[in-house]
Short mmCIF file of N, CA and C in Angstrom, two decimals:
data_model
loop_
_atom_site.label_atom_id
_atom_site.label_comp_id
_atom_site.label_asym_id
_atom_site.label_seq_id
_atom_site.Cartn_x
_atom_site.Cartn_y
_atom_site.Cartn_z
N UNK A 1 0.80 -1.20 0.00
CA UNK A 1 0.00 0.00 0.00
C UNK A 1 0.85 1.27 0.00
N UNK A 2 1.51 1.37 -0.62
CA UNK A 2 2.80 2.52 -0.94
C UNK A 2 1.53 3.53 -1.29
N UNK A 3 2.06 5.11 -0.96
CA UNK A 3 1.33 5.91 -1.30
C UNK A 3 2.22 7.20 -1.61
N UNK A 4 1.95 7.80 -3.18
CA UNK A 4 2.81 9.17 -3.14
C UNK A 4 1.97 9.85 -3.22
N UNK A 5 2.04 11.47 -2.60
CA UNK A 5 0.89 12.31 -2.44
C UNK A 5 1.70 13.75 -2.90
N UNK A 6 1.43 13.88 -4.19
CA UNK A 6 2.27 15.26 -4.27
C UNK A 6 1.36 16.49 -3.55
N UNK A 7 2.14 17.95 -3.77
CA UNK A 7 1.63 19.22 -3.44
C UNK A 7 2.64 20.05 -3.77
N UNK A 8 2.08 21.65 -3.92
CA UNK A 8 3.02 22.34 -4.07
C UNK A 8 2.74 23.53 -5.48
N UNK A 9 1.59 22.43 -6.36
CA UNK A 9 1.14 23.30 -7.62
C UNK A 9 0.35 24.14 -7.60
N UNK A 10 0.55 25.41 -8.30
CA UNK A 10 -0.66 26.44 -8.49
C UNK A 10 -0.44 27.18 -9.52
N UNK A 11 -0.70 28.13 -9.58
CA UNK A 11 -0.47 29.40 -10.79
C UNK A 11 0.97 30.53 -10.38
N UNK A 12 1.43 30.44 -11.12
CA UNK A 12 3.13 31.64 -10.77
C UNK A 12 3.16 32.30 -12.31
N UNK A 13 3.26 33.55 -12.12
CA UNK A 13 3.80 34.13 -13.54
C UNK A 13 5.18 34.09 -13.64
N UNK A 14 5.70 33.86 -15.02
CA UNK A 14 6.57 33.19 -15.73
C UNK A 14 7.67 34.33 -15.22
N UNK A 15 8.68 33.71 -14.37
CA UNK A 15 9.93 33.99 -14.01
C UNK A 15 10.37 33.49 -12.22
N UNK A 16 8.96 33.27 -11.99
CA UNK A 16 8.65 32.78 -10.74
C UNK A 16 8.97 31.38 -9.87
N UNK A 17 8.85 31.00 -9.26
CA UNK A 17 9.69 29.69 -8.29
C UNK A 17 8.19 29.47 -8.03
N UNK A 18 8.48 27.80 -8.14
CA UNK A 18 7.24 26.83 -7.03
C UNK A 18 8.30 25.71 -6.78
N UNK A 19 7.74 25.29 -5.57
CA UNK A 19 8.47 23.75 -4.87
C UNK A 19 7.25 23.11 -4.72
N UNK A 20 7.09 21.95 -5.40
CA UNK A 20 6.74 20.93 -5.35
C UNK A 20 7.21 19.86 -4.14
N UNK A 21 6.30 19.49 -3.61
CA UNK A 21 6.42 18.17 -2.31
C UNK A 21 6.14 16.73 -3.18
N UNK A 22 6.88 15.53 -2.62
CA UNK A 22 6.03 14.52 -3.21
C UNK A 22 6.62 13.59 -1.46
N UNK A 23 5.36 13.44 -1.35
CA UNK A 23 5.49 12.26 0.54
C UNK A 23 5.12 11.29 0.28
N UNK A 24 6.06 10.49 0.83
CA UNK A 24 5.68 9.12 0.38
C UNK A 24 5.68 8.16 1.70
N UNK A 25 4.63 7.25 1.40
CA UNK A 25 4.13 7.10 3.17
C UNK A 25 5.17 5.10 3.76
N UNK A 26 6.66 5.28 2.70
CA UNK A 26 7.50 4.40 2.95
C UNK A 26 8.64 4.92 3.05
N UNK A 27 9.78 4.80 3.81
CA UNK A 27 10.96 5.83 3.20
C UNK A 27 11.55 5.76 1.87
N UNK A 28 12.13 6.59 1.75
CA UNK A 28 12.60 6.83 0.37
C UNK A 28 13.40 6.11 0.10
N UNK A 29 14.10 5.27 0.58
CA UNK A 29 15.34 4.08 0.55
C UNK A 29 14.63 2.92 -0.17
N UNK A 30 13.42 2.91 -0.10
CA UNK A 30 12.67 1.87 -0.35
C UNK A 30 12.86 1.53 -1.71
N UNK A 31 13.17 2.67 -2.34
CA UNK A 31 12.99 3.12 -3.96
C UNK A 31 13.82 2.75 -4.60
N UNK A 32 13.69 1.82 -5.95
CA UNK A 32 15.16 2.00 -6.61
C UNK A 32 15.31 3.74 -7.29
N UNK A 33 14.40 3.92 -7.54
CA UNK A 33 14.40 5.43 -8.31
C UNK A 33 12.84 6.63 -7.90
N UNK A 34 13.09 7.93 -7.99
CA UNK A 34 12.16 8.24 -7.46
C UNK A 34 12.57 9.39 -8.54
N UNK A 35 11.36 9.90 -9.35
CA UNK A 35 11.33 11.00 -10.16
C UNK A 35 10.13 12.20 -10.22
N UNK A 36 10.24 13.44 -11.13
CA UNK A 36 9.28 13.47 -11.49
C UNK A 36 8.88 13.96 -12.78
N UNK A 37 7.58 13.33 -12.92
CA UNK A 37 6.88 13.47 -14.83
C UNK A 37 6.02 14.62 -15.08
N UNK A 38 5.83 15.09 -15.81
CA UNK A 38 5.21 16.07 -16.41
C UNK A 38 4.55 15.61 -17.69
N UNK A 39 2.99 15.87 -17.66
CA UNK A 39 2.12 15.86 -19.12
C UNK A 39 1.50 16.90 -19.83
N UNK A 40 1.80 17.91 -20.20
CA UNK A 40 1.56 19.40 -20.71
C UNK A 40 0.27 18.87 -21.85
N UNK A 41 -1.16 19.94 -22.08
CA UNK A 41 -1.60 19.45 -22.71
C UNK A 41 -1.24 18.70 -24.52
N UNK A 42 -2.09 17.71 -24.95
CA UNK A 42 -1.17 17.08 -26.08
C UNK A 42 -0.23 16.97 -26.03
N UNK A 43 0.81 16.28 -25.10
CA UNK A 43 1.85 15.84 -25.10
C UNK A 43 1.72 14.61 -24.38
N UNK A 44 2.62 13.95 -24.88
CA UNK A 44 3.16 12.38 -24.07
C UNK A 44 3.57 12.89 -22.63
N UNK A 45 3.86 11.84 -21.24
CA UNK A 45 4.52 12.04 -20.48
C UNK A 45 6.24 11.99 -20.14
N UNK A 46 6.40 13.22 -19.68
CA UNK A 46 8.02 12.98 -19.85
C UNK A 46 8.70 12.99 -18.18
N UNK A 47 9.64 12.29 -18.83
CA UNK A 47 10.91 12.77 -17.45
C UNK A 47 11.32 14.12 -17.28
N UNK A 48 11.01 14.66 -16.09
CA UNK A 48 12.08 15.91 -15.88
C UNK A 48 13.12 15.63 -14.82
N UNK A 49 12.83 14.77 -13.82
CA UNK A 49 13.90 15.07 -12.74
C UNK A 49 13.97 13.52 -12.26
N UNK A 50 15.44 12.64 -12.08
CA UNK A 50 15.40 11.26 -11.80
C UNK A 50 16.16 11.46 -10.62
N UNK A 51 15.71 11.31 -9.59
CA UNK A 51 17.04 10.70 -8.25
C UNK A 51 16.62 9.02 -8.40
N UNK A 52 17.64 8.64 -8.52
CA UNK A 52 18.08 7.08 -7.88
C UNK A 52 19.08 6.81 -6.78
N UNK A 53 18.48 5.75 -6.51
CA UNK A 53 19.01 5.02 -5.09
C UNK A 53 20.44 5.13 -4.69
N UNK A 54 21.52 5.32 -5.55
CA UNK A 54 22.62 5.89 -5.65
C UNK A 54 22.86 7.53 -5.76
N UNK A 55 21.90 7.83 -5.15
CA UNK A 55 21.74 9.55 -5.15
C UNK A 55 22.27 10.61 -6.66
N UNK A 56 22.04 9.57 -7.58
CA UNK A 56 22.40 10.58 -9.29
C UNK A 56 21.24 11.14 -9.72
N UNK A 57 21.64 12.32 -10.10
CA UNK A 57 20.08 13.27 -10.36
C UNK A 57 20.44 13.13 -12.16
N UNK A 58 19.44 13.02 -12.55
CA UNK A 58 19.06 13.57 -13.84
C UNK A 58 18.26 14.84 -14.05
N UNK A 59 18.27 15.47 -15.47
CA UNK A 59 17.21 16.07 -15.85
C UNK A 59 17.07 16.51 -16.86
N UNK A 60 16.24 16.60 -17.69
CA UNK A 60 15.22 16.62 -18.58
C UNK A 60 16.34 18.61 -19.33
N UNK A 61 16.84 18.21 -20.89
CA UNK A 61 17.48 19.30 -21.14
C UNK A 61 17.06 20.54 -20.88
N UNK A 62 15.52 20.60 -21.07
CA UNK A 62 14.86 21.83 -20.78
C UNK A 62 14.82 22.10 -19.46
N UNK A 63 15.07 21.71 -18.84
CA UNK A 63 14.82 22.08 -17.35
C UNK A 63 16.03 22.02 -16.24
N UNK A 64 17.14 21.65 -16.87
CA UNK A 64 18.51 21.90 -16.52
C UNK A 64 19.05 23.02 -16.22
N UNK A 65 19.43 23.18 -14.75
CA UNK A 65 20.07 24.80 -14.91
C UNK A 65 18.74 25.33 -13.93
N UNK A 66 17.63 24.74 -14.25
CA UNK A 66 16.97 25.72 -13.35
C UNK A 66 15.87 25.19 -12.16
N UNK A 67 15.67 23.58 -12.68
CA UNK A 67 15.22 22.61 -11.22
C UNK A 67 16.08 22.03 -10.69
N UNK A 68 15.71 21.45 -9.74
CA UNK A 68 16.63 20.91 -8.78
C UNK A 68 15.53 19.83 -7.81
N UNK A 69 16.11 18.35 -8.28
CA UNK A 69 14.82 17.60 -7.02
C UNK A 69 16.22 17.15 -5.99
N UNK A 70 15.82 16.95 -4.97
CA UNK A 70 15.97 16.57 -3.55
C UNK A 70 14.96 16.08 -2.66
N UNK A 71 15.59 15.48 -1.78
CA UNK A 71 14.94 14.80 -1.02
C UNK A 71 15.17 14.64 1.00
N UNK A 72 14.16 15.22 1.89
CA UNK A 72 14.38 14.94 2.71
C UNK A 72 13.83 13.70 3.73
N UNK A 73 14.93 13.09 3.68
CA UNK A 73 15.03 11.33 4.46
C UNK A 73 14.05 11.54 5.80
N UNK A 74 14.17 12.12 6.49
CA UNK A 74 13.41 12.62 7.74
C UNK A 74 12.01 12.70 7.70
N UNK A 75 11.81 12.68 6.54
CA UNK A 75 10.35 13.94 6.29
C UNK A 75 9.66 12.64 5.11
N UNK A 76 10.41 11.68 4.24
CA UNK A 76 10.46 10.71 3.87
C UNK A 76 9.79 11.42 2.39
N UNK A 77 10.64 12.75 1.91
CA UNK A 77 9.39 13.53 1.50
C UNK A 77 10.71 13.69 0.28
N UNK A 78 10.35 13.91 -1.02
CA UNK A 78 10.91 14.57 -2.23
C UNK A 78 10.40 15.63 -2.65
N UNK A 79 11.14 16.18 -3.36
CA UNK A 79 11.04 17.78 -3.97
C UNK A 79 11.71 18.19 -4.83
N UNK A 80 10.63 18.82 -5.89
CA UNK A 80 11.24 19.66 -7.27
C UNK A 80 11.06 20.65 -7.05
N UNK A 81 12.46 21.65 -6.29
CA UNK A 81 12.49 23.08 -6.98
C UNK A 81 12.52 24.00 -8.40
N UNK A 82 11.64 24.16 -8.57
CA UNK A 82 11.08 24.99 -10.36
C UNK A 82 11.31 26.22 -10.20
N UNK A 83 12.86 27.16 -10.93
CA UNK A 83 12.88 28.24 -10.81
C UNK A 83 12.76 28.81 -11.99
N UNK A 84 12.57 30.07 -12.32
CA UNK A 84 12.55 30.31 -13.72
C UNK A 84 11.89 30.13 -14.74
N UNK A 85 10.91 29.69 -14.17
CA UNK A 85 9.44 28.96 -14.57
C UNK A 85 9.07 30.51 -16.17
N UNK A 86 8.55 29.41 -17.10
CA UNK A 86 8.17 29.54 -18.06
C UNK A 86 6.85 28.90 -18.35
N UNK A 87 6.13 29.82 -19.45
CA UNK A 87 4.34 28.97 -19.86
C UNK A 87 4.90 27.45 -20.41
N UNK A 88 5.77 27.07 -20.86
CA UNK A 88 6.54 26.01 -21.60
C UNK A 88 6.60 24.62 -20.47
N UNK A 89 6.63 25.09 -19.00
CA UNK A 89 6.89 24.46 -17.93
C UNK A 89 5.34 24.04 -17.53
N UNK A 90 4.33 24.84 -18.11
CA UNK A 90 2.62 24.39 -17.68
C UNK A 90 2.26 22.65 -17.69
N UNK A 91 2.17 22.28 -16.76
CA UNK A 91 1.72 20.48 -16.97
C UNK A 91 1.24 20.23 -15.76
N UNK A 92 0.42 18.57 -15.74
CA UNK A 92 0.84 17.87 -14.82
C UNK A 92 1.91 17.26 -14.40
N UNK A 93 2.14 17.70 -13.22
CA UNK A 93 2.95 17.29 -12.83
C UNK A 93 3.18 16.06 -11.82
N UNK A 94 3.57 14.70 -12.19
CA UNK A 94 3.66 13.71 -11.11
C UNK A 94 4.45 13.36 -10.46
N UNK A 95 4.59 12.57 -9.54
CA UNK A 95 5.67 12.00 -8.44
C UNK A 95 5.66 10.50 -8.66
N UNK A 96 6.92 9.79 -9.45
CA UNK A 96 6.84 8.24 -9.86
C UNK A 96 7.80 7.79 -8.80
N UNK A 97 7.95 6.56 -8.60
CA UNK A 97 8.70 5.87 -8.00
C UNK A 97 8.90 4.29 -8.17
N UNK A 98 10.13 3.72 -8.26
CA UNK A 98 10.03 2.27 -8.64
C UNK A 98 10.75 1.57 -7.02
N UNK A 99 10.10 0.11 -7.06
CA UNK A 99 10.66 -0.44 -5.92
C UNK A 99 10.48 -1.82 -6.47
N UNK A 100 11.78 -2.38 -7.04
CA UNK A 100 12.03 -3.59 -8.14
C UNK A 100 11.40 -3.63 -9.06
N UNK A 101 10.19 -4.36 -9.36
CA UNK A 101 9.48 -4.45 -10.88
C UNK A 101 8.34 -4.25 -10.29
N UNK A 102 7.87 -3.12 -9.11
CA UNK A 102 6.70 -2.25 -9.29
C UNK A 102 7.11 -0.93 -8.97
N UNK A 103 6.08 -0.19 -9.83
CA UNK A 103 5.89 1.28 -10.18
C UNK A 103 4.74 2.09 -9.65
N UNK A 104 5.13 3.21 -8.82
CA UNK A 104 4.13 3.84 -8.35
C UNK A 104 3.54 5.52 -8.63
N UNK A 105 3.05 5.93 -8.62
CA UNK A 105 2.49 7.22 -9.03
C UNK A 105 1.51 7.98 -8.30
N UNK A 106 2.02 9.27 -7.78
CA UNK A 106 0.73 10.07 -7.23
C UNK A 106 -0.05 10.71 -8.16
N UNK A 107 -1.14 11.42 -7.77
CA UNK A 107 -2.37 11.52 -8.33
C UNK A 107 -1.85 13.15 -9.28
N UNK A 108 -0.58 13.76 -9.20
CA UNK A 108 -0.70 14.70 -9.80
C UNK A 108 -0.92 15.92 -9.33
N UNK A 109 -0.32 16.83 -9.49
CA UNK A 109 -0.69 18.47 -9.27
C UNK A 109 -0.30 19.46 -10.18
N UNK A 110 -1.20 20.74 -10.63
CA UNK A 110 -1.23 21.21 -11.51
C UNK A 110 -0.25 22.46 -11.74
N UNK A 111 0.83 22.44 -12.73
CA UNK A 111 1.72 23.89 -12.83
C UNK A 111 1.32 24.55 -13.60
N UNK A 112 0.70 26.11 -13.39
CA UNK A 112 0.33 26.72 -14.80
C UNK A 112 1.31 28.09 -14.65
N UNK A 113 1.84 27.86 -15.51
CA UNK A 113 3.08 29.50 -15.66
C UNK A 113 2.10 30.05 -16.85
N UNK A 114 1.76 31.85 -15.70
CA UNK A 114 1.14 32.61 -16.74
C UNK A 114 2.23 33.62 -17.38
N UNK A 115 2.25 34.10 -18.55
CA UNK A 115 3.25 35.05 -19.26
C UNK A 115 2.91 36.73 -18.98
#
């Protein structure tokens, strides 16, 4: 019964910062990988931000330079800092996580960068 519960989305005009939460009600060790996806309308879902279990961050070219996910162990909680936010950055945004050959997903929260 793993559960990720993001927060953190709302409306910011475009140059603006949001932090995204994603809590997850197992610790984060649990994870081989813990990311997060974005689905902008008509678009596929993509990767923007990968921590894995070996603490290596990825990210998504567009969004390099100006997010940053982390994670606090304590709080059992992850986070995408979004600075610099652009209308380009508007999506859902999710919180995935793998733990061997299952995959988990919170329900989503909404980024809308106005111009």
């Amino acid at each position: 019964q793993v559960q990720l519960v993001e927060s953190g989305g709302g409306l910011v005009q475009a140059g603006g910062s949001l932090r995204l939460s994603c809590a997850a009600s197992v610790s984060v060790f649990s994870f081989t990988a813990m990311g997060w996806y974005r689905q902008a309308p008509g678009k596929q879902r993509e990767l923007v931000a990968l921590l894995t279990s070996s603490s290596t961050r990825n990210y998504a070219d567009s969004v390099k330079g100006r997010f940053t996910i982390s994670r606090d162990n304590a709080k059992d909680t992850v986070y995408l800092q979004m600075r610099s936010l652009t209308p380009e950055d508007t999506a859902v945004y999710y919180c995935g996580a793998s733990m061997r050959t299952l995959e988990y997903w919170g329900q989503g929260t909404q980024v809308t960068v106005s111009s």
